[in-house]
XYZ file of C-alpha atoms in Angstrom:
759
model
C -0.970 0.585 -10.261
C 1.111 -2.241 -8.790
C 1.861 -3.749 -12.206
C 3.143 -2.282 -15.476
C 3.722 -4.052 -18.780
C 6.850 -3.912 -20.884
C 8.853 -5.581 -23.631
C 12.338 -6.966 -23.168
C 15.280 -6.643 -25.534
C 13.790 -9.413 -27.706
C 10.396 -7.632 -27.836
C 8.859 -10.324 -25.671
C 6.024 -9.117 -23.457
C 6.495 -9.076 -19.686
C 4.655 -7.841 -16.598
C 6.594 -5.937 -13.911
C 5.219 -5.804 -10.381
C 6.551 -3.679 -7.515
C 6.951 -5.616 -4.254
C 8.070 -4.389 -0.845
C 11.357 -5.909 0.332
C 11.542 -8.214 3.362
C 7.971 -9.468 2.952
C 6.599 -12.950 2.478
C 5.549 -11.992 -1.039
C 9.120 -11.060 -1.937
C 10.547 -14.216 -0.331
C 8.070 -16.373 -2.260
C 8.893 -14.687 -5.561
C 12.613 -14.998 -4.821
C 12.099 -18.715 -4.150
C 10.217 -19.127 -7.442
C 12.960 -17.293 -9.337
C 15.371 -20.018 -8.228
C 13.240 -22.910 -9.522
C 13.574 -24.601 -12.900
C 11.145 -23.425 -15.577
C 10.125 -27.020 -16.297
C 9.162 -27.499 -12.643
C 7.035 -24.348 -12.559
C 5.406 -25.220 -15.888
C 4.515 -28.707 -14.683
C 3.035 -27.333 -11.466
C 1.180 -24.405 -13.042
C 3.079 -21.559 -11.343
C 3.819 -18.316 -13.161
C 7.637 -18.077 -13.454
C 9.736 -15.174 -12.200
C 12.199 -14.038 -14.859
C 14.097 -11.341 -12.993
C 14.264 -9.385 -9.713
C 15.434 -5.765 -9.872
C 16.180 -3.970 -6.579
C 15.477 -0.376 -5.571
C 15.635 1.081 -2.085
C 13.134 -0.816 0.068
C 11.447 -2.536 -2.901
C 11.955 -5.000 -5.749
C 10.615 -5.016 -9.295
C 9.516 -8.548 -10.170
C 9.580 -9.394 -13.880
C 7.215 -12.129 -15.083
C 5.965 -13.126 -18.546
C 2.751 -11.425 -19.585
C -0.153 -13.877 -19.643
C -3.864 -13.317 -20.121
C -6.686 -12.981 -17.584
C -10.289 -14.172 -17.709
C -9.431 -17.883 -17.761
C -13.069 -18.995 -18.056
C -13.764 -16.680 -20.984
C -14.976 -17.600 -23.448
C -17.140 -20.359 -21.976
C -15.631 -23.816 -22.143
C -17.182 -26.218 -24.638
C -16.123 -29.724 -23.623
C -15.683 -31.514 -20.317
C -11.975 -32.184 -20.946
C -11.415 -28.403 -20.891
C -12.969 -28.209 -17.411
C -10.925 -31.195 -16.260
C -7.723 -29.570 -17.477
C -8.470 -26.279 -15.682
C -9.339 -28.005 -12.392
C -6.236 -30.184 -12.670
C -4.066 -27.078 -13.158
C -5.598 -25.334 -10.139
C -5.069 -28.369 -7.887
C -1.482 -28.867 -9.068
C -0.628 -25.238 -8.347
C -2.064 -25.363 -4.821
C -0.412 -28.695 -4.009
C 2.981 -27.381 -5.139
C 2.687 -24.249 -2.998
C 1.592 -26.180 0.077
C 4.361 -28.716 -0.429
C 6.831 -25.854 -0.028
C 5.002 -24.409 3.016
C 3.457 -21.518 1.077
C -0.106 -20.412 1.809
C -1.644 -18.535 -1.113
C -4.495 -17.069 0.971
C -6.302 -15.469 -1.983
C -7.574 -18.319 -4.163
C -9.749 -16.777 -6.874
C -10.222 -17.112 -10.634
C -8.742 -13.630 -11.091
C -5.481 -14.926 -9.626
C -5.054 -17.572 -12.338
C -3.651 -16.642 -15.726
C -3.754 -18.287 -19.139
C -0.885 -18.330 -21.641
C -2.830 -16.349 -24.216
C -3.534 -12.646 -24.490
C -4.596 -10.325 -27.278
C -5.185 -6.685 -27.899
C -8.923 -7.233 -28.074
C -11.335 -6.937 -25.195
C -11.651 -10.235 -23.335
C -15.299 -10.516 -24.242
C -14.912 -9.613 -27.928
C -15.653 -12.094 -30.718
C -12.081 -12.371 -32.115
C -10.738 -13.058 -28.645
C -13.375 -15.740 -28.057
C -12.703 -17.541 -31.298
C -8.935 -17.570 -30.840
C -8.921 -18.845 -27.270
C -11.634 -21.412 -28.016
C -9.551 -22.820 -30.875
C -6.470 -22.970 -28.631
C -8.471 -24.813 -25.956
C -9.827 -27.351 -28.423
C -6.281 -28.097 -29.639
C -5.051 -28.340 -25.982
C -2.586 -25.502 -26.519
C -3.643 -23.628 -23.387
C -1.832 -23.587 -20.017
C -2.898 -22.073 -16.714
C -0.801 -20.717 -13.840
C -1.397 -19.213 -10.428
C -0.060 -15.766 -9.517
C -0.480 -12.862 -7.043
C 1.083 -13.537 -3.648
C 0.041 -10.268 -1.965
C -1.634 -12.051 0.953
C 0.536 -15.165 0.930
C 2.485 -16.594 3.854
C 5.748 -18.517 3.563
C 6.609 -20.742 6.506
C 10.103 -21.989 7.328
C 10.856 -25.417 5.811
C 10.794 -27.129 9.210
C 7.388 -25.688 10.221
C 4.474 -28.052 10.796
C 1.617 -27.141 8.447
C -0.908 -29.046 10.534
C -0.137 -27.038 13.682
C 0.017 -23.624 12.002
C -2.727 -21.166 12.985
C -3.599 -17.558 12.238
C -6.039 -15.270 14.142
C -9.629 -15.356 12.913
C -9.692 -11.787 11.578
C -7.088 -12.605 8.903
C -9.744 -14.730 7.194
C -11.982 -11.709 6.612
C -12.164 -10.490 3.043
C -13.682 -11.078 -0.359
C -11.397 -14.096 -0.777
C -13.265 -15.938 2.018
C -15.726 -18.220 0.228
C -16.075 -20.822 3.009
C -17.574 -20.873 6.494
C -14.433 -21.985 8.335
C -14.617 -18.984 10.693
C -18.392 -18.389 10.567
C -19.085 -19.841 14.042
C -16.849 -17.446 15.974
C -13.685 -19.523 15.670
C -10.777 -17.654 17.212
C -8.154 -19.038 14.819
C -7.857 -21.099 11.660
C -5.352 -23.115 9.661
C -4.671 -21.187 6.414
C -3.584 -24.358 4.569
C -6.963 -25.960 5.325
C -8.580 -22.627 4.483
C -6.865 -22.537 1.049
C -8.278 -25.948 0.146
C -11.754 -24.946 1.321
C -11.744 -21.736 -0.706
C -10.600 -23.547 -3.859
C -13.280 -26.171 -3.293
C -15.971 -23.509 -2.870
C -14.718 -21.758 -6.025
C -14.971 -25.007 -8.000
C -18.431 -25.627 -6.556
C -19.594 -22.240 -7.742
C -18.502 -22.969 -11.309
C -18.685 -26.721 -11.787
C -20.738 -28.518 -9.100
C -23.804 -28.599 -11.378
C -21.853 -30.964 -13.682
C -21.623 -33.745 -11.101
C -24.218 -35.851 -12.952
C -21.993 -35.866 -16.038
C -18.814 -36.065 -13.963
C -19.685 -37.998 -10.757
C -16.145 -37.674 -9.323
C -16.965 -34.037 -8.568
C -19.328 -35.048 -5.759
C -16.804 -36.752 -3.422
C -13.992 -34.388 -4.470
C -15.864 -31.167 -3.750
C -17.460 -32.554 -0.586
C -14.057 -33.476 0.841
C -12.609 -30.092 -0.121
C -15.390 -28.080 1.508
C -16.542 -30.246 4.435
C -17.246 -28.455 7.724
C -15.274 -31.207 9.494
C -11.850 -29.644 9.021
C -10.044 -32.674 10.413
C -11.344 -34.790 7.538
C -10.971 -32.183 4.804
C -8.615 -33.086 1.962
C -5.172 -31.568 1.984
C -4.091 -30.060 -1.327
C -1.969 -33.098 -2.172
C -4.790 -35.498 -1.220
C -7.242 -33.581 -3.412
C -4.786 -33.687 -6.327
C -4.132 -37.400 -5.876
C -7.859 -38.221 -5.692
C -8.512 -36.099 -8.776
C -5.770 -37.746 -10.835
C -6.795 -41.270 -9.817
C -10.424 -40.655 -10.723
C -9.416 -38.792 -13.900
C -7.602 -41.933 -15.077
C -10.917 -43.814 -14.837
C -12.771 -41.420 -17.163
C -13.762 -42.604 -20.623
C -13.268 -40.655 -23.822
C -17.036 -40.238 -24.058
C -17.156 -38.534 -20.659
C -14.360 -36.161 -21.633
C -16.197 -35.126 -24.795
C -19.454 -34.289 -23.011
C -20.619 -30.784 -23.837
C -20.105 -28.422 -20.933
C -23.044 -26.204 -20.127
C -22.059 -23.134 -18.170
C -24.704 -22.587 -15.518
C -23.701 -20.641 -12.433
C -26.095 -21.817 -9.738
C -27.149 -19.448 -7.004
C -27.292 -22.322 -4.484
C -24.433 -22.096 -1.934
C -21.851 -24.867 -1.966
C -22.952 -26.166 1.447
C -26.632 -26.433 0.428
C -26.409 -27.955 -3.055
C -26.801 -31.742 -3.277
C -24.037 -32.882 -5.598
C -24.979 -36.556 -5.096
C -28.517 -36.317 -6.440
C -29.065 -38.453 -9.526
C -25.707 -40.256 -9.336
C -25.522 -44.023 -9.931
C -26.328 -46.017 -6.784
C -23.133 -48.051 -7.085
C -21.026 -44.866 -7.247
C -22.775 -43.362 -4.222
C -22.232 -46.576 -2.259
C -18.566 -46.702 -3.202
C -17.828 -43.163 -2.066
C -20.388 -42.678 0.704
C -17.611 -42.157 3.282
C -16.590 -39.018 1.366
C -20.047 -37.447 1.601
C -20.371 -34.433 3.888
C -22.227 -35.279 7.088
C -25.053 -32.965 8.219
C -23.909 -29.867 10.078
C -24.229 -30.490 13.858
C -26.838 -28.469 15.747
C -24.281 -26.647 17.868
C -22.427 -25.475 14.749
C -25.697 -24.223 13.251
C -26.474 -22.430 16.506
C -23.063 -20.738 16.718
C -23.180 -19.666 13.068
C -26.700 -18.302 13.534
C -25.671 -16.437 16.675
C -22.642 -14.960 14.966
C -24.696 -13.973 11.903
C -27.770 -12.516 13.561
C -26.657 -11.126 16.908
C -23.234 -9.814 16.069
C -23.301 -9.355 12.342
C -21.565 -11.915 10.144
C -18.160 -11.839 11.920
C -17.407 -10.138 15.211
C -14.311 -9.587 17.253
C -16.361 -9.614 20.443
C -17.978 -12.912 19.599
C -14.673 -14.540 18.671
C -13.180 -13.408 21.957
C -16.280 -14.740 23.729
C -15.876 -18.035 21.915
C -12.219 -18.444 22.800
C -12.913 -17.294 26.342
C -15.540 -19.987 26.808
C -13.033 -22.667 25.802
C -9.966 -21.386 27.636
C -9.282 -21.204 31.362
C -9.595 -17.807 33.014
C -6.325 -16.361 34.302
C -5.923 -13.382 36.625
C -2.990 -11.460 38.053
C -3.113 -11.890 41.835
C 0.392 -10.726 42.746
C 1.644 -7.119 43.197
C 2.706 -5.602 39.901
C 3.757 -1.991 40.301
C 6.753 -0.307 38.696
C 9.789 -0.271 40.973
C 8.090 -2.208 43.791
C 9.997 -4.955 45.592
C 8.024 -8.187 45.377
C 8.294 -11.931 45.680
C 9.309 -13.007 42.189
C 8.490 -16.642 42.989
C 4.775 -15.721 42.860
C 5.235 -14.623 39.279
C 7.067 -17.833 38.394
C 4.159 -19.839 39.839
C 1.746 -17.854 37.653
C 3.680 -18.505 34.439
C 4.097 -22.210 35.253
C 0.479 -22.878 36.255
C -1.474 -25.304 34.008
C -4.187 -22.675 33.394
C -1.674 -20.120 32.132
C 0.060 -22.690 29.928
C -3.283 -23.771 28.432
C -4.477 -20.172 28.012
C -1.465 -19.318 25.867
C -1.631 -22.630 24.022
C -5.208 -21.816 22.995
C -3.862 -18.628 21.450
C -1.061 -20.303 19.528
C 1.845 -19.915 21.983
C 3.616 -22.743 23.821
C 5.445 -21.442 26.883
C 8.990 -22.505 27.692
C 9.458 -25.049 30.490
C 10.869 -23.974 33.851
C 14.226 -25.388 34.954
C 14.427 -26.763 38.494
C 17.361 -26.985 40.894
C 16.828 -29.559 43.663
C 13.013 -29.159 43.661
C 13.305 -25.351 43.579
C 12.193 -23.296 40.591
C 14.960 -21.273 38.968
C 14.741 -18.153 36.838
C 15.807 -20.141 33.746
C 13.629 -21.927 31.208
C 14.071 -23.771 27.917
C 11.973 -24.340 24.751
C 9.299 -27.014 24.789
C 9.962 -27.923 21.167
C 13.663 -28.579 20.562
C 15.305 -27.532 17.318
C 16.978 -30.014 14.995
C 18.892 -27.316 13.135
C 22.294 -26.347 14.535
C 22.047 -22.745 13.335
C 18.954 -20.869 12.106
C 19.407 -17.707 10.053
C 17.668 -14.485 11.078
C 14.459 -13.634 9.257
C 13.341 -10.240 10.509
C 11.766 -9.668 12.944
C 12.888 -13.081 14.240
C 16.475 -13.483 15.402
C 19.055 -16.046 14.389
C 20.026 -18.630 16.997
C 22.315 -21.595 17.556
C 22.246 -24.656 19.790
C 25.580 -24.146 21.564
C 25.221 -24.695 25.310
C 27.171 -25.155 28.529
C 26.729 -26.380 32.104
C 25.693 -23.653 34.536
C 26.163 -23.305 38.299
C 24.066 -25.720 40.373
C 22.573 -28.938 39.112
C 21.046 -27.509 35.881
C 22.455 -29.410 32.891
C 23.176 -28.084 29.415
C 20.091 -26.660 27.757
C 20.238 -25.265 24.191
C 18.422 -21.932 23.787
C 18.017 -21.619 27.563
C 16.533 -18.253 28.582
C 17.043 -16.371 31.821
C 14.701 -13.741 33.283
C 14.780 -12.938 36.997
C 11.892 -10.468 37.473
C 8.994 -12.646 36.342
C 7.655 -9.885 34.083
C 8.663 -11.763 30.930
C 8.200 -15.358 29.801
C 9.489 -16.962 26.630
C 7.456 -19.103 24.251
C 7.203 -20.586 20.763
C 4.444 -19.690 18.327
C 2.562 -22.066 16.059
C 5.568 -22.102 13.698
C 7.921 -22.853 16.624
C 9.483 -19.420 16.285
C 10.774 -17.989 19.527
C 9.007 -15.049 21.165
C 9.108 -13.130 24.439
C 5.843 -12.349 26.253
C 5.769 -9.411 28.656
C 3.052 -8.613 31.178
C 1.966 -4.962 30.982
C -0.596 -3.120 33.091
C -3.496 -1.707 31.057
C -4.077 2.044 30.725
C -0.420 2.919 31.184
C 1.966 4.837 28.986
C 3.889 1.611 28.445
C 0.811 -0.182 27.097
C -0.135 2.720 24.826
C 3.332 2.813 23.291
C 3.362 -0.965 22.771
C -0.074 -0.711 21.135
C 1.277 1.962 18.809
C 4.333 -0.140 17.925
C 2.091 -3.103 17.098
C 0.437 -0.990 14.394
C 3.659 0.126 12.706
C 5.304 -1.285 9.617
C 8.117 -3.609 10.702
C 10.435 -2.006 8.141
C 10.121 1.341 9.945
C 10.838 -0.293 13.297
C 13.804 -2.145 11.834
C 15.279 1.029 10.372
C 14.887 2.879 13.666
C 16.137 0.053 15.887
C 12.964 -0.556 17.915
C 11.861 -4.073 18.842
C 8.526 -4.840 17.078
C 5.347 -5.926 18.871
C 3.789 -8.967 17.186
C 0.622 -9.393 19.222
C -1.296 -8.025 22.207
C -3.427 -10.409 24.281
C -5.841 -8.965 26.877
C -6.818 -10.206 30.343
C -8.539 -8.324 33.142
C -6.511 -5.203 33.933
C -3.461 -6.281 31.924
C -2.104 -7.098 28.463
C 0.454 -9.606 27.285
C 2.768 -8.014 24.710
C 4.303 -10.584 22.349
C 7.659 -9.669 20.816
C 10.302 -11.717 18.975
C 12.936 -13.192 21.253
C 16.272 -11.475 20.745
C 19.517 -11.792 22.668
C 20.818 -9.615 25.498
C 24.371 -8.665 26.509
C 25.079 -6.936 23.213
C 28.749 -6.445 24.137
C 29.338 -10.156 24.797
C 31.698 -11.179 23.369
C 33.526 -7.885 22.973
C 33.550 -6.180 19.545
C 36.817 -6.751 17.714
C 36.800 -4.001 15.089
C 35.960 -0.329 15.120
C 33.160 -0.658 12.553
C 31.382 -3.048 14.933
C 31.460 -0.392 17.658
C 30.174 2.207 15.190
C 27.174 -0.012 14.327
C 26.231 -0.339 18.002
C 26.548 3.396 18.741
C 24.597 4.319 15.612
C 21.750 1.959 16.550
C 21.499 3.375 20.070
C 21.510 6.961 18.826
C 18.876 6.339 16.142
C 16.261 5.017 18.506
C 15.946 7.966 20.897
C 14.874 10.674 18.416
C 12.465 8.254 16.772
C 10.756 7.072 19.927
C 9.799 10.645 20.734
C 7.967 10.826 17.444
C 5.553 8.205 18.730
C 3.528 10.895 20.452
C 2.302 11.821 16.974
C -0.020 8.841 17.175
C -1.493 9.694 20.546
C -1.866 13.423 19.923
C -3.475 12.789 16.530
C -6.093 10.586 18.139
C -6.648 12.933 21.100
C -8.740 16.061 21.461
C -5.957 18.515 20.823
C -4.646 16.904 17.629
C -1.207 18.517 17.626
C 0.717 18.399 14.378
C 3.530 16.000 13.630
C 6.278 18.557 14.199
C 5.037 19.352 17.731
C 4.521 15.764 18.830
C 7.957 14.738 20.175
C 6.771 14.302 23.728
C 7.836 10.836 24.866
C 10.911 10.008 26.928
C 12.224 6.495 27.549
C 13.499 7.074 31.086
C 15.783 4.037 31.251
C 18.383 4.364 28.503
C 21.320 1.975 28.903
C 22.978 -0.866 27.010
C 21.084 -3.445 29.116
C 17.857 -2.352 27.398
C 19.245 -2.925 23.935
C 18.857 -6.338 22.302
C 20.656 -8.061 19.428
C 19.062 -10.358 16.844
C 21.025 -13.433 17.925
C 20.570 -15.705 20.917
C 21.629 -19.100 22.205
C 22.055 -20.478 25.711
C 21.968 -17.274 27.794
C 24.581 -18.687 30.180
C 27.011 -19.114 27.312
C 29.547 -16.522 26.187
C 28.848 -17.382 22.579
C 31.777 -16.605 20.282
C 29.611 -17.360 17.232
C 28.264 -13.834 17.722
C 31.713 -12.444 16.928
C 31.537 -13.940 13.425
C 28.026 -12.575 12.913
C 29.071 -9.112 14.071
C 32.121 -9.167 11.817
C 29.968 -10.063 8.793
C 27.534 -7.222 9.657
C 24.704 -9.721 10.155
C 23.594 -8.324 13.511
C 20.905 -5.754 14.239
C 20.206 -3.967 17.496
C 16.928 -2.719 18.950
C 15.675 -0.906 22.048
C 13.066 -2.468 24.320
C 11.632 -2.123 27.857
C 9.323 0.871 28.284
C 8.654 0.451 32.025
C 9.833 3.968 32.931
C 8.556 5.707 29.835
C 6.987 9.138 30.357
C 4.393 10.514 27.950
C 3.539 14.195 28.120
C 0.205 15.821 27.452
C -0.151 16.898 23.813
C 0.080 20.590 24.698
C 3.194 20.235 26.898
C 6.458 21.918 25.906
C 9.207 19.330 26.266
C 11.859 21.978 26.804
C 10.038 23.281 29.868
C 8.819 19.940 31.142
C 10.144 18.879 34.539
C 9.833 15.884 36.827
C 10.516 15.926 40.590
C 14.091 15.067 41.532
C 13.203 11.730 43.221
C 11.973 10.352 39.881
C 15.620 10.302 38.776
C 16.655 7.935 41.580
C 17.489 4.423 40.454
C 20.091 2.259 38.798
C 19.258 3.920 35.470
C 20.632 7.248 36.760
C 24.214 7.264 35.548
C 24.660 10.981 35.004
C 25.059 13.734 37.627
C 22.063 15.790 36.458
C 20.477 15.696 39.944
C 23.667 15.239 42.019
C 23.737 18.809 43.361
C 20.354 18.777 45.065
C 18.386 19.895 42.005
C 14.670 19.958 42.858
C 13.551 18.887 39.358
C 14.964 17.765 36.020
C 14.087 17.514 32.337
C 13.687 13.805 31.401
C 14.466 14.472 27.738
C 17.815 16.012 28.634
C 18.256 13.244 31.190
C 17.749 10.568 28.472
C 20.560 11.988 26.351
C 22.853 12.216 29.351
C 22.117 8.628 30.388
C 22.921 7.333 26.928
C 26.052 9.486 26.770
C 27.328 8.063 30.068
C 26.637 4.490 28.901
C 28.582 5.160 25.710
C 31.408 6.742 27.719
C 31.924 3.681 29.905
C 32.012 1.421 26.846
C 33.782 3.488 24.192
C 35.286 6.772 25.457
C 38.800 5.271 25.378
C 38.391 4.734 21.607
C 38.510 8.478 20.884
C 42.125 8.074 19.772
C 40.916 5.818 16.913
C 37.622 7.631 16.329
C 38.281 11.272 17.304
C 34.725 12.543 16.877
C 33.738 10.514 19.956
C 35.365 13.226 22.071
C 33.039 16.117 21.062
C 30.057 13.792 20.734
C 30.337 12.320 24.241
C 31.253 15.660 25.787
C 28.169 17.295 24.308
C 25.958 14.415 25.451
C 27.220 14.454 29.051
C 28.132 18.084 29.704
C 27.130 19.532 33.095
C 25.841 22.622 31.244
C 22.400 21.239 30.442
C 21.417 24.202 28.271
C 24.258 23.290 25.884
C 23.741 19.522 25.935
C 22.882 17.890 22.610
C 19.283 16.898 22.004
C 18.845 13.340 20.790
C 18.361 14.425 17.169
C 21.386 16.717 17.340
C 23.536 13.877 18.674
C 22.409 11.575 15.861
C 22.959 14.244 13.207
C 26.443 15.034 14.524
C 27.345 11.328 14.600
C 26.187 10.672 11.034
C 27.858 13.766 9.609
C 31.185 13.001 11.275
C 30.991 9.308 10.370
C 30.607 10.202 6.685
C 34.008 11.930 6.927
C 35.813 8.808 8.194
C 37.469 6.625 5.490
C 36.201 3.037 5.437
C 39.693 1.627 6.004
C 39.984 3.582 9.275
C 37.062 1.575 10.652
C 38.855 -1.731 10.084
C 41.270 -1.283 12.992
C 41.015 -3.638 15.953
C 39.805 -2.254 19.280
C 40.903 -3.099 22.825
C 38.634 -4.071 25.704
C 35.372 -2.160 25.187
C 35.114 -0.860 28.742
C 36.834 2.194 30.217
C 38.133 1.991 33.773
C 37.746 5.740 34.460
C 34.694 7.781 35.384
C 33.204 9.770 32.536
C 33.747 13.048 34.442
C 37.455 12.323 34.971
C 38.549 10.664 31.724
C 40.178 13.030 29.215
C 38.709 12.028 25.865
C 40.661 14.768 24.056
C 44.120 13.615 25.145
C 44.960 11.625 22.002
C 42.928 13.322 19.282
C 44.859 15.109 16.486
C 45.639 18.772 17.374
C 43.873 20.102 14.282
C 40.754 18.091 15.180
C 40.837 19.383 18.751
C 41.099 22.961 17.500
C 38.198 22.490 15.081
C 35.828 21.197 17.766
C 37.111 22.992 20.858
C 33.749 24.720 21.343
C 32.230 21.279 21.990
C 34.620 20.495 24.818
C 33.065 20.370 28.279
C 34.330 23.304 30.376
C 35.527 22.721 33.951
C 32.797 22.259 36.535
C 32.226 25.571 38.431
C 33.228 25.647 42.098
C 29.606 26.330 43.139
C 28.403 23.153 41.440
C 31.271 21.155 42.938
C 30.377 22.445 46.399
C 26.685 21.569 46.028
C 27.519 18.086 44.775
C 29.887 17.569 47.734
C 27.215 18.682 50.226
C 24.545 16.539 48.625
C 26.813 13.490 48.445
C 27.421 13.674 52.228
C 23.829 14.527 53.172
C 22.056 12.213 55.577
C 18.636 13.187 54.255
C 18.523 13.346 50.471
C 15.437 15.600 50.465
C 16.802 18.538 52.459
C 19.022 20.227 49.846
C 16.437 20.055 47.000
C 13.804 21.615 49.271
C 16.220 24.362 50.396
C 17.056 25.192 46.767
C 13.361 25.256 45.876
C 12.643 27.542 48.865
C 15.295 30.086 47.843
C 14.093 29.974 44.217
C 10.578 30.878 45.294
C 11.887 33.497 47.705
C 13.919 35.124 44.946
C 10.897 35.183 42.646
C 8.636 36.912 45.199
C 9.599 40.527 44.275
C 8.725 39.851 40.654
C 5.409 38.239 41.581
C 4.633 41.107 43.997
C 5.338 43.622 41.253
C 2.967 41.825 38.878
C 0.289 41.811 41.584
C 0.625 45.558 42.252
C 1.035 46.548 38.593
C -0.895 44.038 36.479
C -0.280 44.044 32.744
C -2.756 45.930 30.596
C -4.271 44.296 27.561
């Protein structure tokens, strides 16, 4: 159901495939649509005629070609040669442009002939056979569902993917049959095509001796000596030029041998002089240790096994352990963490898993909290390709003796280290304790579609790597300090506020995953039971970075062109409720609200508990107040929005979803030209409780939304806040309030004890 057929305005037949936007498949098809038809024809690639967008998807229009390329059976050797040549040209062209096909199969090659008859019917056979004999047939590769497109500057030789991505019906080779923990998909592509050719044509090596060295070098177990796609094509074309007309006219006998490609002797019966000439291309016997590992993987663990692959990688990599204190909110010696990240064992451990850690910067023989990429970039500016951020090489000198360092990163706590993956893309790696709410949420995020995370402004999780008691969460590196430099126009401010508001309602939906997999199995509508606990602009990232010491004004241009995205991260203080908990009645003890993240006055009057969901909204409201409350004169709906997010009357305070809904409804009423005005400094110099956000709004607007205005703080609340602010012991007032609450409830409890309810 992914493809439908149609006719264009000239009654020419086309195939239309639906493709998800922002995927490698779409980017590959977009690239092909920009190439000349002559180039695609020469390199046996199905052309893309048109790309038609719909929300979240594209319809890809291609010419309709026929399937079943080996039907009917080929009759002469030159027909086999032409098919093999087409397959090799297609693969070499894709690899030349850093595209891995990853699903090499006969079903993914088309022929420029189709009919209304069944593929196996007699009329179809006769027609296609005549076309083949007259050399009027062409072949082309298609179907990029599983394909990968690397950036142009990526090194194909260094590229690796985890072992489990090689599992599937498309895997015809034994490249990951010995418990390998990773593989090179470009090498894998060549091996699969070689095994496919072996299955169909290796029995013809006596009539076509060139097949023996070609297929051996395409399928050899020694991956370092395996042909690349371009080497296989070059060898094929050079040997093809040596063929005589008599060899090309040999009758082809279609015999599909049951002997596997790595057991069949393609050299048997070949001329001695030919064997001597190409003996260096013959596959060497499989070493005993490879046979042992493959046997162990096959018999003990069942063909392929995650456990065995982890055992295999573990036996080759150093063992790393966390030996320093790592508890939330604890004061510790951060230098111990720096030593851990910089140790040779840690560097090698990550390198074995495809990540090269940044290098630490030193200041007079003392380690700093800054680091820089191991592999420098030659490109001055790299565009964003979600989920990876754009970046530039602008840099500056920083305090001390540290020189300029493009893409320098700064992280003071030692919980995060930066790295580059096998494609030299920049990532951030965070250490997370196992069996915590933070780990469970990151695990959930790693299983989500990146389009959903992008839409809801949550940083995606690319990988999770386990060690004893901990996990390393790999995320794309994005930039911090989202307000640096300051936004210049009102629409830029609106984008930032909208992103921050979108993330809070969505993150609470994550409990759907955990409750669905738990014993209670609560429904989706009752699963909003997660609170972030540390909402502020410092925990929001932007998809642009450079030298983190630099106030990069390039970001202003990106923001103005609406090229920036924002996303929430950092789930250290996240709280996850039990599935059956009611979030409206849920409370945490007052001391859990103490910290730099507490910007509201929800527990400033000696409250003995608080609701973290209400607290989240208040914290975000206060953050928005300090940045944007003075802009209410240009964007009047900020006044009711911020008042309802920060009101002292917690029963009336907006929920996160209500705040988002109010924002989007009011924003739809604002003309686009009103958002083009310039804005002053984005920070307010008055406290959110003092600043009058309604002072400059239009009178009619103030009248319309007067019910949303925060009423004056009652004298009782003012008195309690004054007492608590001047208390020597911060625990006394909460305990007194809790005591009087329980005392007041005693008559009711006594009444229930004397007169119990009847059922």
